């Protein structure tokens, strides 16, 4: 198969906000306990943080981490997780049917962020609680001066404010599974008031309104429109969440889910701009894709109700999952002008790229690698190339391009990176890439993941699914001919 790709600097879709490469830690399963935090583990530091996990988080180069949920946050009393650990209450977490010991809380998380070179994207509870508790948390976290909540923080040993800049106004408030689920109008009013008060407490923060819990939510579209009409002026982003699965075992349809993703993103942009038009507003609301991943492998795994940190949502990912993750990242970059925040859900153990054994080792899941590549090399601006290639039909979609492709251009480093997925399970492809105005640029690295069975996985014992380096593609006068394998993830890097 041949694919003709044309690339030029003018094909810019937008500046890439580094927060597009964020992730997520929820008090869920072994994400915190046995994941990022495990006092007594041989790799734990003086704070009980697993340094083997921190090393891999640094490799992923994750600029923000959403915390503490997820569904968990909708029943969370943040005050339970601060101050003297010995005095913190154990609570039932109704979201996941577990017991939360609260031995790890907000300040511990902020300390962990510092060590992991990342920043916190904090979610407030708008399920069982309201605007008052939310603004108190902003005061506790961000207020420098003398006030009851800031003084409480100081009395906990944190004299300087944490200055958390990004705040989620609840989580999936449209979902019937959510503690304190609401109608769009009720949520819009609450989010509006909470955001106003949080910003009056600290005008430097930005807030994220909950969009629908997925594109399949029965109120999708209407939810965004109604809640935005109420809260438009006081919020900055609207959230999107989407997980994909391949329960049917139809790989061609699974990899084609990016067409649906594309529709989803486009629809949310349209709703935001529809409300903008109605309001004759000068302000543009951007998108925060703050939960996305593949999620299904672990769905029916049993666990003990009300136990602490059980093995929940521990998907072990295979090679085809890694290809979909690569394609999803490409899709996000195509909308870099509007998607400013992204959170791969989640980061450790719970539907995550990093997997640990409590008391034991660690390994990188298959999905670790495409995320690592895009997060590290996909900086600067996104360039959407013209791709002419064969298409396929499958059960769920028609006209699916075999090749997904995006390029990023880092002007400062004078680097261009081309990311491409070949969705064909049988045919390799020759990419004939015309770099129109990149004089002096030459390829210096060609990384790929290919040759694996679609079900191949990594484990503690062995990690066969890894990227490898290839011979550099032929390159002459701005024309590159790159041979890519069937069913592959590809990263071609050029510099001046
Ligand atoms: O990431 C797992 C869960 O998925 C989150 O808690 C929730 O927000 C979503 O439904």
GROMACS .gro file of C-alpha atoms and ligand atoms in nm:
model
  506
    1UNK     CA    1   0.000   0.000   0.000
    2UNK     CA    2   0.122   0.351  -0.079
    3UNK     CA    3   0.035   0.664   0.112
    4UNK     CA    4   0.109   1.013  -0.011
    5UNK     CA    5   0.160   1.265   0.268
    6UNK     CA    6   0.209   1.639   0.223
    7UNK     CA    7   0.334   1.854   0.505
    8UNK     CA    8   0.392   2.228   0.533
    9UNK     CA    9   0.441   2.476   0.814
   10UNK     CA   10   0.112   2.645   0.716
   11UNK     CA   11  -0.079   2.328   0.799
   12UNK     CA   12  -0.072   2.436   1.163
   13UNK     CA   13  -0.377   2.322   1.361
   14UNK     CA   14  -0.268   2.490   1.682
   15UNK     CA   15  -0.010   2.542   1.955
   16UNK     CA   16   0.024   2.226   2.161
   17UNK     CA   17  -0.052   2.299   2.523
   18UNK     CA   18   0.181   2.081   2.727
   19UNK     CA   19  -0.113   1.996   2.954
   20UNK     CA   20  -0.247   1.782   2.669
   21UNK     CA   21  -0.014   1.512   2.801
   22UNK     CA   22  -0.155   1.493   3.152
   23UNK     CA   23  -0.273   1.191   3.347
   24UNK     CA   24  -0.490   1.103   3.644
   25UNK     CA   25  -0.460   0.954   3.995
   26UNK     CA   26  -0.781   0.868   4.176
   27UNK     CA   27  -0.827   0.716   4.521
   28UNK     CA   28  -0.931   0.395   4.351
   29UNK     CA   29  -0.793   0.044   4.376
   30UNK     CA   30  -0.412   0.049   4.393
   31UNK     CA   31  -0.355   0.382   4.219
   32UNK     CA   32  -0.252   0.554   4.543
   33UNK     CA   33  -0.196   0.275   4.796
   34UNK     CA   34   0.042   0.021   4.640
   35UNK     CA   35   0.085   0.252   4.339
   36UNK     CA   36   0.241   0.592   4.397
   37UNK     CA   37   0.245   0.547   4.777
   38UNK     CA   38   0.370   0.241   4.956
   39UNK     CA   39   0.562   0.304   5.278
   40UNK     CA   40   0.785   0.008   5.359
   41UNK     CA   41   0.838  -0.087   4.995
   42UNK     CA   42   1.210  -0.132   4.919
   43UNK     CA   43   1.188   0.148   4.660
   44UNK     CA   44   0.993   0.387   4.887
   45UNK     CA   45   1.153   0.719   4.982
   46UNK     CA   46   1.125   0.896   5.319
   47UNK     CA   47   0.767   1.002   5.230
   48UNK     CA   48   0.659   0.651   5.134
   49UNK     CA   49   0.655   0.740   4.761
   50UNK     CA   50   0.766   0.458   4.532
   51UNK     CA   51   1.071   0.592   4.351
   52UNK     CA   52   1.046   0.322   4.082
   53UNK     CA   53   0.703   0.465   3.994
   54UNK     CA   54   0.833   0.823   4.001
   55UNK     CA   55   1.111   0.728   3.758
   56UNK     CA   56   0.858   0.597   3.505
   57UNK     CA   57   0.626   0.893   3.554
   58UNK     CA   58   0.923   1.116   3.471
   59UNK     CA   59   0.988   0.911   3.157
   60UNK     CA   60   0.629   0.976   3.052
   61UNK     CA   61   0.691   1.348   3.108
   62UNK     CA   62   0.343   1.414   3.244
   63UNK     CA   63   0.292   1.788   3.308
   64UNK     CA   64  -0.032   1.764   3.511
   65UNK     CA   65  -0.206   1.494   3.712
   66UNK     CA   66  -0.578   1.515   3.793
   67UNK     CA   67  -0.659   1.426   4.157
   68UNK     CA   68  -0.832   1.284   4.371
   69UNK     CA   69  -1.106   1.159   4.135
   70UNK     CA   70  -1.305   1.057   3.938
   71UNK     CA   71  -1.613   0.913   4.099
   72UNK     CA   72  -1.432   0.912   4.434
   73UNK     CA   73  -1.425   1.291   4.456
   74UNK     CA   74  -1.805   1.315   4.458
   75UNK     CA   75  -1.815   1.180   4.815
   76UNK     CA   76  -1.479   1.310   4.937
   77UNK     CA   77  -1.433   1.540   5.236
   78UNK     CA   78  -1.098   1.697   5.162
   79UNK     CA   79  -1.060   1.788   5.531
   80UNK     CA   80  -1.035   1.413   5.610
   81UNK     CA   81  -0.708   1.395   5.418
   82UNK     CA   82  -0.512   1.681   5.580
   83UNK     CA   83  -0.343   1.727   5.917
   84UNK     CA   84  -0.223   1.466   6.164
   85UNK     CA   85  -0.239   1.126   5.991
   86UNK     CA   86  -0.317   0.950   6.320
   87UNK     CA   87  -0.635   1.154   6.355
   88UNK     CA   88  -0.767   1.103   6.003
   89UNK     CA   89  -1.090   0.903   5.975
   90UNK     CA   90  -1.145   0.588   5.773
   91UNK     CA   91  -1.443   0.642   5.542
   92UNK     CA   92  -1.657   0.423   5.322
   93UNK     CA   93  -1.612   0.518   4.959
   94UNK     CA   94  -1.952   0.463   4.802
   95UNK     CA   95  -1.818   0.515   4.450
   96UNK     CA   96  -1.613   0.196   4.450
   97UNK     CA   97  -1.740   0.009   4.757
   98UNK     CA   98  -1.406   0.028   4.936
   99UNK     CA   99  -1.268   0.176   5.258
  100UNK     CA  100  -1.056   0.490   5.230
  101UNK     CA  101  -0.795   0.510   5.507
  102UNK     CA  102  -0.708   0.875   5.433
  103UNK     CA  103  -0.343   0.815   5.522
  104UNK     CA  104  -0.263   0.985   5.192
  105UNK     CA  105  -0.431   1.318   5.116
  106UNK     CA  106  -0.392   1.652   4.945
  107UNK     CA  107  -0.059   1.764   5.094
  108UNK     CA  108   0.095   1.421   5.038
  109UNK     CA  109  -0.019   1.441   4.677
  110UNK     CA  110   0.130   1.788   4.633
  111UNK     CA  111   0.461   1.662   4.773
  112UNK     CA  112   0.446   1.368   4.533
  113UNK     CA  113   0.381   1.606   4.238
  114UNK     CA  114   0.696   1.800   4.324
  115UNK     CA  115   0.902   1.481   4.322
  116UNK     CA  116   0.746   1.357   3.998
  117UNK     CA  117   0.802   1.691   3.817
  118UNK     CA  118   0.436   1.746   3.761
  119UNK     CA  119   0.152   1.975   3.867
  120UNK     CA  120  -0.183   1.905   4.025
  121UNK     CA  121  -0.517   1.946   3.848
  122UNK     CA  122  -0.746   1.945   4.151
  123UNK     CA  123  -1.107   1.828   4.147
  124UNK     CA  124  -1.362   1.955   4.401
  125UNK     CA  125  -1.660   1.759   4.529
  126UNK     CA  126  -1.981   1.896   4.376
  127UNK     CA  127  -2.168   1.571   4.441
  128UNK     CA  128  -2.230   1.550   4.815
  129UNK     CA  129  -2.087   1.896   4.883
  130UNK     CA  130  -2.104   2.242   4.740
  131UNK     CA  131  -1.952   2.580   4.658
  132UNK     CA  132  -1.858   2.658   5.017
  133UNK     CA  133  -1.634   2.353   5.067
  134UNK     CA  134  -1.486   2.413   4.722
  135UNK     CA  135  -1.388   2.774   4.793
  136UNK     CA  136  -1.252   2.667   5.133
  137UNK     CA  137  -1.023   2.419   4.959
  138UNK     CA  138  -0.898   2.692   4.723
  139UNK     CA  139  -0.828   2.909   5.027
  140UNK     CA  140  -0.649   2.621   5.203
  141UNK     CA  141  -0.438   2.546   4.895
  142UNK     CA  142  -0.368   2.889   4.749
  143UNK     CA  143  -0.412   3.169   4.999
  144UNK     CA  144  -0.084   3.319   5.117
  145UNK     CA  145  -0.216   3.553   5.386
  146UNK     CA  146  -0.372   3.515   5.724
  147UNK     CA  147  -0.711   3.342   5.714
  148UNK     CA  148  -0.867   3.042   5.886
  149UNK     CA  149  -0.807   2.791   5.604
  150UNK     CA  150  -0.464   2.924   5.508
  151UNK     CA  151  -0.366   2.917   5.874
  152UNK     CA  152  -0.486   2.559   5.898
  153UNK     CA  153  -0.255   2.468   5.608
  154UNK     CA  154   0.032   2.645   5.782
  155UNK     CA  155  -0.044   2.457   6.104
  156UNK     CA  156  -0.012   2.136   5.898
  157UNK     CA  157   0.346   2.232   5.813
  158UNK     CA  158   0.294   2.401   5.475
  159UNK     CA  159   0.373   2.767   5.515
  160UNK     CA  160   0.377   2.848   5.147
  161UNK     CA  161   0.062   2.813   4.937
  162UNK     CA  162   0.054   2.536   4.677
  163UNK     CA  163  -0.087   2.763   4.405
  164UNK     CA  164  -0.290   2.502   4.220
  165UNK     CA  165  -0.393   2.664   3.892
  166UNK     CA  166  -0.640   2.420   3.738
  167UNK     CA  167  -0.962   2.302   3.906
  168UNK     CA  168  -1.231   2.054   3.799
  169UNK     CA  169  -1.585   2.146   3.905
  170UNK     CA  170  -1.688   1.797   4.014
  171UNK     CA  171  -1.680   1.478   3.809
  172UNK     CA  172  -1.927   1.323   3.561
  173UNK     CA  173  -2.222   1.492   3.728
  174UNK     CA  174  -2.460   1.359   3.459
  175UNK     CA  175  -2.391   0.995   3.552
  176UNK     CA  176  -2.654   0.805   3.753
  177UNK     CA  177  -2.362   0.623   3.925
  178UNK     CA  178  -2.229   0.953   4.057
  179UNK     CA  179  -2.289   1.046   4.421
  180UNK     CA  180  -2.505   1.358   4.403
  181UNK     CA  181  -2.574   1.329   4.027
  182UNK     CA  182  -2.762   1.629   3.892
  183UNK     CA  183  -2.962   1.762   3.602
  184UNK     CA  184  -2.772   1.989   3.364
  185UNK     CA  185  -2.952   2.296   3.497
  186UNK     CA  186  -2.890   2.213   3.863
  187UNK     CA  187  -2.528   2.131   3.788
  188UNK     CA  188  -2.483   2.445   3.576
  189UNK     CA  189  -2.607   2.663   3.862
  190UNK     CA  190  -2.387   2.493   4.121
  191UNK     CA  191  -2.078   2.492   3.899
  192UNK     CA  192  -2.133   2.859   3.816
  193UNK     CA  193  -2.157   2.962   4.180
  194UNK     CA  194  -1.867   2.739   4.286
  195UNK     CA  195  -1.643   2.867   4.008
  196UNK     CA  196  -1.727   3.231   4.087
  197UNK     CA  197  -1.645   3.187   4.454
  198UNK     CA  198  -1.331   2.986   4.385
  199UNK     CA  199  -1.207   3.258   4.148
  200UNK     CA  200  -1.294   3.534   4.392
  201UNK     CA  201  -1.075   3.349   4.641
  202UNK     CA  202  -0.793   3.319   4.387
  203UNK     CA  203  -0.843   3.504   4.055
  204UNK     CA  204  -0.544   3.329   3.897
  205UNK     CA  205  -0.712   2.988   3.874
  206UNK     CA  206  -0.888   2.826   3.578
  207UNK     CA  207  -1.189   2.595   3.608
  208UNK     CA  208  -1.326   2.302   3.409
  209UNK     CA  209  -1.700   2.244   3.374
  210UNK     CA  210  -1.809   1.877   3.361
  211UNK     CA  211  -1.925   1.780   3.016
  212UNK     CA  212  -2.101   1.449   2.960
  213UNK     CA  213  -1.952   1.133   3.108
  214UNK     CA  214  -1.916   1.003   2.750
  215UNK     CA  215  -2.053   1.059   2.401
  216UNK     CA  216  -2.297   0.773   2.473
  217UNK     CA  217  -2.453   0.951   2.769
  218UNK     CA  218  -2.829   0.993   2.698
  219UNK     CA  219  -2.811   1.367   2.762
  220UNK     CA  220  -2.493   1.428   2.560
  221UNK     CA  221  -2.510   1.759   2.373
  222UNK     CA  222  -2.805   1.895   2.566
  223UNK     CA  223  -2.607   1.860   2.890
  224UNK     CA  224  -2.321   2.069   2.754
  225UNK     CA  225  -2.554   2.331   2.604
  226UNK     CA  226  -2.768   2.375   2.916
  227UNK     CA  227  -2.487   2.380   3.172
  228UNK     CA  228  -2.272   2.607   2.954
  229UNK     CA  229  -2.553   2.856   2.907
  230UNK     CA  230  -2.558   2.903   3.283
  231UNK     CA  231  -2.188   2.884   3.365
  232UNK     CA  232  -2.024   3.016   3.044
  233UNK     CA  233  -1.887   3.338   3.188
  234UNK     CA  234  -1.732   3.186   3.498
  235UNK     CA  235  -1.559   2.873   3.360
  236UNK     CA  236  -1.272   2.816   3.116
  237UNK     CA  237  -1.295   2.460   2.981
  238UNK     CA  238  -1.553   2.189   2.933
  239UNK     CA  239  -1.454   1.828   2.998
  240UNK     CA  240  -1.481   1.521   2.774
  241UNK     CA  241  -1.443   1.160   2.890
  242UNK     CA  242  -1.420   0.855   2.664
  243UNK     CA  243  -1.304   0.496   2.708
  244UNK     CA  244  -1.303   0.239   2.428
  245UNK     CA  245  -1.318  -0.139   2.440
  246UNK     CA  246  -1.284  -0.434   2.206
  247UNK     CA  247  -1.521  -0.677   2.375
  248UNK     CA  248  -1.645  -0.798   2.038
  249UNK     CA  249  -1.292  -0.886   1.926
  250UNK     CA  250  -1.339  -0.684   1.606
  251UNK     CA  251  -0.999  -0.522   1.574
  252UNK     CA  252  -1.076  -0.332   1.253
  253UNK     CA  253  -1.372  -0.158   1.421
  254UNK     CA  254  -1.178  -0.106   1.744
  255UNK     CA  255  -0.900   0.082   1.567
  256UNK     CA  256  -1.158   0.281   1.371
  257UNK     CA  257  -1.300   0.428   1.695
  258UNK     CA  258  -1.095   0.739   1.627
  259UNK     CA  259  -1.357   0.835   1.368
  260UNK     CA  260  -1.613   0.841   1.648
  261UNK     CA  261  -1.366   1.030   1.869
  262UNK     CA  262  -1.326   1.288   1.594
  263UNK     CA  263  -1.706   1.334   1.582
  264UNK     CA  264  -1.720   1.363   1.960
  265UNK     CA  265  -1.456   1.636   1.974
  266UNK     CA  266  -1.614   1.822   1.684
  267UNK     CA  267  -1.960   1.808   1.846
  268UNK     CA  268  -1.836   1.950   2.175
  269UNK     CA  269  -1.653   2.232   1.996
  270UNK     CA  270  -1.977   2.309   1.808
  271UNK     CA  271  -2.182   2.320   2.128
  272UNK     CA  272  -1.928   2.551   2.296
  273UNK     CA  273  -1.936   2.782   1.995
  274UNK     CA  274  -2.315   2.766   1.972
  275UNK     CA  275  -2.341   2.898   2.328
  276UNK     CA  276  -2.073   3.156   2.250
  277UNK     CA  277  -2.280   3.275   1.953
  278UNK     CA  278  -2.601   3.289   2.156
  279UNK     CA  279  -2.428   3.497   2.418
  280UNK     CA  280  -2.245   3.713   2.163
  281UNK     CA  281  -1.945   3.638   2.381
  282UNK     CA  282  -1.585   3.721   2.298
  283UNK     CA  283  -1.467   3.434   2.513
  284UNK     CA  284  -1.391   3.091   2.366
  285UNK     CA  285  -1.433   2.781   2.580
  286UNK     CA  286  -1.167   2.519   2.515
  287UNK     CA  287  -1.172   2.145   2.580
  288UNK     CA  288  -1.028   1.939   2.863
  289UNK     CA  289  -1.023   1.572   2.760
  290UNK     CA  290  -0.959   1.474   3.119
  291UNK     CA  291  -1.036   1.101   3.103
  292UNK     CA  292  -0.947   0.883   2.806
  293UNK     CA  293  -0.811   0.534   2.753
  294UNK     CA  294  -0.898   0.176   2.664
  295UNK     CA  295  -1.091   0.013   2.947
  296UNK     CA  296  -1.255  -0.331   2.951
  297UNK     CA  297  -1.004  -0.610   3.017
  298UNK     CA  298  -1.063  -0.608   3.392
  299UNK     CA  299  -1.436  -0.536   3.397
  300UNK     CA  300  -1.563  -0.845   3.578
  301UNK     CA  301  -1.273  -0.903   3.815
  302UNK     CA  302  -1.412  -0.982   4.164
  303UNK     CA  303  -1.295  -0.795   4.477
  304UNK     CA  304  -1.380  -0.779   4.847
  305UNK     CA  305  -1.637  -0.514   4.921
  306UNK     CA  306  -1.516  -0.245   5.167
  307UNK     CA  307  -1.157  -0.365   5.152
  308UNK     CA  308  -0.874  -0.113   5.128
  309UNK     CA  309  -0.696  -0.071   4.795
  310UNK     CA  310  -0.823  -0.388   4.625
  311UNK     CA  311  -0.714  -0.489   4.273
  312UNK     CA  312  -0.967  -0.277   4.086
  313UNK     CA  313  -0.970  -0.187   3.715
  314UNK     CA  314  -0.632  -0.352   3.661
  315UNK     CA  315  -0.643  -0.383   3.284
  316UNK     CA  316  -0.344  -0.554   3.129
  317UNK     CA  317  -0.305  -0.393   2.789
  318UNK     CA  318  -0.217  -0.563   2.464
  319UNK     CA  319  -0.056  -0.445   2.144
  320UNK     CA  320  -0.374  -0.340   1.964
  321UNK     CA  321  -0.457  -0.118   2.264
  322UNK     CA  322  -0.122   0.058   2.215
  323UNK     CA  323  -0.212   0.126   1.851
  324UNK     CA  324  -0.547   0.278   1.949
  325UNK     CA  325  -0.376   0.494   2.212
  326UNK     CA  326  -0.138   0.619   1.941
  327UNK     CA  327  -0.430   0.696   1.710
  328UNK     CA  328  -0.622   0.873   1.987
  329UNK     CA  329  -0.321   1.095   2.055
  330UNK     CA  330  -0.298   1.174   1.683
  331UNK     CA  331  -0.667   1.270   1.688
  332UNK     CA  332  -0.617   1.502   1.986
  333UNK     CA  333  -0.326   1.672   1.811
  334UNK     CA  334  -0.545   1.734   1.507
  335UNK     CA  335  -0.751   1.953   1.742
  336UNK     CA  336  -0.463   2.112   1.928
  337UNK     CA  337  -0.624   2.450   1.874
  338UNK     CA  338  -0.914   2.358   2.104
  339UNK     CA  339  -0.806   2.064   2.322
  340UNK     CA  340  -0.577   2.221   2.577
  341UNK     CA  341  -0.585   1.959   2.850
  342UNK     CA  342  -0.579   1.579   2.833
  343UNK     CA  343  -0.555   1.318   3.108
  344UNK     CA  344  -0.472   0.960   3.024
  345UNK     CA  345  -0.685   0.774   3.279
  346UNK     CA  346  -0.517   0.666   3.482
  347UNK     CA  347  -0.144   0.667   3.567
  348UNK     CA  348  -0.060   0.367   3.787
  349UNK     CA  349  -0.229   0.025   3.821
  350UNK     CA  350  -0.585   0.145   3.758
  351UNK     CA  351  -0.633   0.134   3.375
  352UNK     CA  352  -0.279   0.264   3.353
  353UNK     CA  353   0.047   0.263   3.157
  354UNK     CA  354   0.249   0.179   3.471
  355UNK     CA  355   0.183  -0.142   3.663
  356UNK     CA  356   0.323  -0.240   4.003
  357UNK     CA  357   0.310  -0.536   4.237
  358UNK     CA  358   0.237  -0.430   4.594
  359UNK     CA  359   0.562  -0.510   4.772
  360UNK     CA  360   0.718  -0.609   4.440
  361UNK     CA  361   0.824  -0.500   4.094
  362UNK     CA  362   0.700  -0.278   3.817
  363UNK     CA  363   0.655  -0.294   3.440
  364UNK     CA  364   0.561  -0.070   3.149
  365UNK     CA  365   0.236  -0.165   2.980
  366UNK     CA  366   0.213  -0.164   2.599
  367UNK     CA  367   0.029   0.171   2.603
  368UNK     CA  368   0.320   0.333   2.789
  369UNK     CA  369   0.524   0.374   2.473
  370UNK     CA  370   0.305   0.570   2.228
  371UNK     CA  371   0.217   0.804   2.514
  372UNK     CA  372   0.584   0.845   2.604
  373UNK     CA  373   0.676   0.922   2.243
  374UNK     CA  374   0.404   1.179   2.184
  375UNK     CA  375   0.448   1.342   2.524
  376UNK     CA  376   0.823   1.379   2.476
  377UNK     CA  377   0.848   1.456   2.105
  378UNK     CA  378   0.506   1.600   2.024
  379UNK     CA  379   0.575   1.956   2.137
  380UNK     CA  380   0.549   2.292   1.964
  381UNK     CA  381   0.273   2.320   1.706
  382UNK     CA  382   0.066   2.044   1.547
  383UNK     CA  383   0.069   2.020   1.167
  384UNK     CA  384  -0.218   1.830   1.008
  385UNK     CA  385  -0.083   1.674   0.688
  386UNK     CA  386  -0.279   1.592   0.374
  387UNK     CA  387  -0.287   1.212   0.370
  388UNK     CA  388  -0.394   1.024   0.059
  389UNK     CA  389  -0.423   0.655   0.140
  390UNK     CA  390  -0.647   0.351   0.102
  391UNK     CA  391  -0.952   0.318   0.322
  392UNK     CA  392  -1.142   0.021   0.461
  393UNK     CA  393  -1.494  -0.067   0.568
  394UNK     CA  394  -1.567  -0.263   0.884
  395UNK     CA  395  -1.871  -0.357   1.092
  396UNK     CA  396  -1.902  -0.025   1.269
  397UNK     CA  397  -1.754   0.224   1.021
  398UNK     CA  398  -1.698   0.292   0.654
  399UNK     CA  399  -1.416   0.477   0.479
  400UNK     CA  400  -1.160   0.434   0.754
  401UNK     CA  401  -0.817   0.555   0.641
  402UNK     CA  402  -0.557   0.283   0.702
  403UNK     CA  403  -0.302   0.547   0.794
  404UNK     CA  404  -0.347   0.795   1.079
  405UNK     CA  405  -0.083   1.064   1.072
  406UNK     CA  406   0.009   1.394   1.238
  407UNK     CA  407   0.328   1.596   1.259
  408UNK     CA  408   0.456   1.829   1.527
  409UNK     CA  409   0.703   2.111   1.478
  410UNK     CA  410   0.912   2.238   1.766
  411UNK     CA  411   1.050   2.566   1.632
  412UNK     CA  412   1.279   2.623   1.928
  413UNK     CA  413   1.450   2.285   1.900
  414UNK     CA  414   1.423   2.290   1.519
  415UNK     CA  415   1.267   1.944   1.522
  416UNK     CA  416   0.982   1.790   1.329
  417UNK     CA  417   0.824   1.461   1.435
  418UNK     CA  418   0.587   1.253   1.225
  419UNK     CA  419   0.361   1.009   1.412
  420UNK     CA  420   0.179   0.743   1.210
  421UNK     CA  421  -0.033   0.436   1.278
  422UNK     CA  422  -0.087   0.173   1.011
  423UNK     CA  423  -0.421   0.004   1.094
  424UNK     CA  424  -0.388  -0.264   0.828
  425UNK     CA  425  -0.334  -0.603   0.985
  426UNK     CA  426  -0.192  -0.745   0.662
  427UNK     CA  427  -0.018  -0.477   0.457
  428UNK     CA  428   0.281  -0.261   0.518
  429UNK     CA  429   0.285   0.087   0.365
  430UNK     CA  430   0.527   0.309   0.184
  431UNK     CA  431   0.485   0.663   0.312
  432UNK     CA  432   0.588   0.912   0.048
  433UNK     CA  433   0.620   1.230   0.254
  434UNK     CA  434   0.669   1.569   0.092
  435UNK     CA  435   0.813   1.817   0.344
  436UNK     CA  436   0.723   2.135   0.155
  437UNK     CA  437   0.906   2.408   0.342
  438UNK     CA  438   1.146   2.240   0.580
  439UNK     CA  439   1.475   2.323   0.415
  440UNK     CA  440   1.775   2.171   0.585
  441UNK     CA  441   1.573   1.920   0.792
  442UNK     CA  442   1.686   1.557   0.786
  443UNK     CA  443   1.565   1.239   0.958
  444UNK     CA  444   1.774   1.131   1.256
  445UNK     CA  445   1.556   0.872   1.430
  446UNK     CA  446   1.290   0.624   1.323
  447UNK     CA  447   1.122   0.439   1.608
  448UNK     CA  448   0.845   0.183   1.562
  449UNK     CA  449   0.639  -0.079   1.740
  450UNK     CA  450   0.546  -0.362   1.507
  451UNK     CA  451   0.563  -0.735   1.448
  452UNK     CA  452   0.364  -0.827   1.760
  453UNK     CA  453   0.051  -1.033   1.788
  454UNK     CA  454  -0.244  -0.803   1.852
  455UNK     CA  455  -0.298  -0.975   2.189
  456UNK     CA  456   0.068  -0.957   2.299
  457UNK     CA  457   0.112  -0.808   2.649
  458UNK     CA  458   0.390  -0.717   2.887
  459UNK     CA  459   0.416  -0.856   3.240
  460UNK     CA  460   0.645  -0.862   3.546
  461UNK     CA  461   0.824  -1.161   3.397
  462UNK     CA  462   0.878  -1.035   3.042
  463UNK     CA  463   0.810  -0.725   2.836
  464UNK     CA  464   0.821  -0.827   2.470
  465UNK     CA  465   0.609  -0.535   2.346
  466UNK     CA  466   0.865  -0.258   2.313
  467UNK     CA  467   0.960   0.002   2.054
  468UNK     CA  468   1.272  -0.047   1.844
  469UNK     CA  469   1.486   0.171   1.621
  470UNK     CA  470   1.496   0.128   1.244
  471UNK     CA  471   1.730   0.230   0.966
  472UNK     CA  472   1.660   0.590   0.866
  473UNK     CA  473   1.414   0.632   0.578
  474UNK     CA  474   1.541   0.746   0.238
  475UNK     CA  475   1.543   1.123   0.217
  476UNK     CA  476   1.622   1.350  -0.073
  477UNK     CA  477   1.539   1.716  -0.135
  478UNK     CA  478   1.258   1.723   0.120
  479UNK     CA  479   1.103   1.396  -0.003
  480UNK     CA  480   1.103   1.103   0.236
  481UNK     CA  481   1.019   0.742   0.158
  482UNK     CA  482   0.949   0.550   0.475
  483UNK     CA  483   0.851   0.185   0.479
  484UNK     CA  484   0.622   0.110   0.769
  485UNK     CA  485   0.511  -0.237   0.876
  486UNK     CA  486   0.154  -0.371   0.891
  487UNK     CA  487  -0.023  -0.298   1.219
  488UNK     CA  488   0.238  -0.056   1.349
  489UNK     CA  489   0.309   0.257   1.551
  490UNK     CA  490   0.575   0.483   1.395
  491UNK     CA  491   0.770   0.790   1.503
  492UNK     CA  492   1.000   0.961   1.253
  493UNK     CA  493   1.207   1.249   1.387
  494UNK     CA  494   1.382   1.513   1.177
  495UNK     CA  495   1.602   1.804   1.272
  496UNK     CA  496   1.788   2.086   1.105
  497LIG     O1  497  -1.129   0.635   3.562
  497LIG     C1  498  -1.223   0.550   3.620
  497LIG     C2  499  -1.360   0.615   3.636
  497LIG     O2  500  -1.415   0.638   3.509
  497LIG     C3  501  -1.362   0.751   3.700
  497LIG     O3  502  -1.367   0.745   3.838
  497LIG     C4  503  -1.489   0.810   3.647
  497LIG     O4  504  -1.482   0.950   3.638
  497LIG     C5  505  -1.508   0.743   3.513
  497LIG     O5  506  -1.636   0.694   3.499
   0.00000   0.00000   0.00000
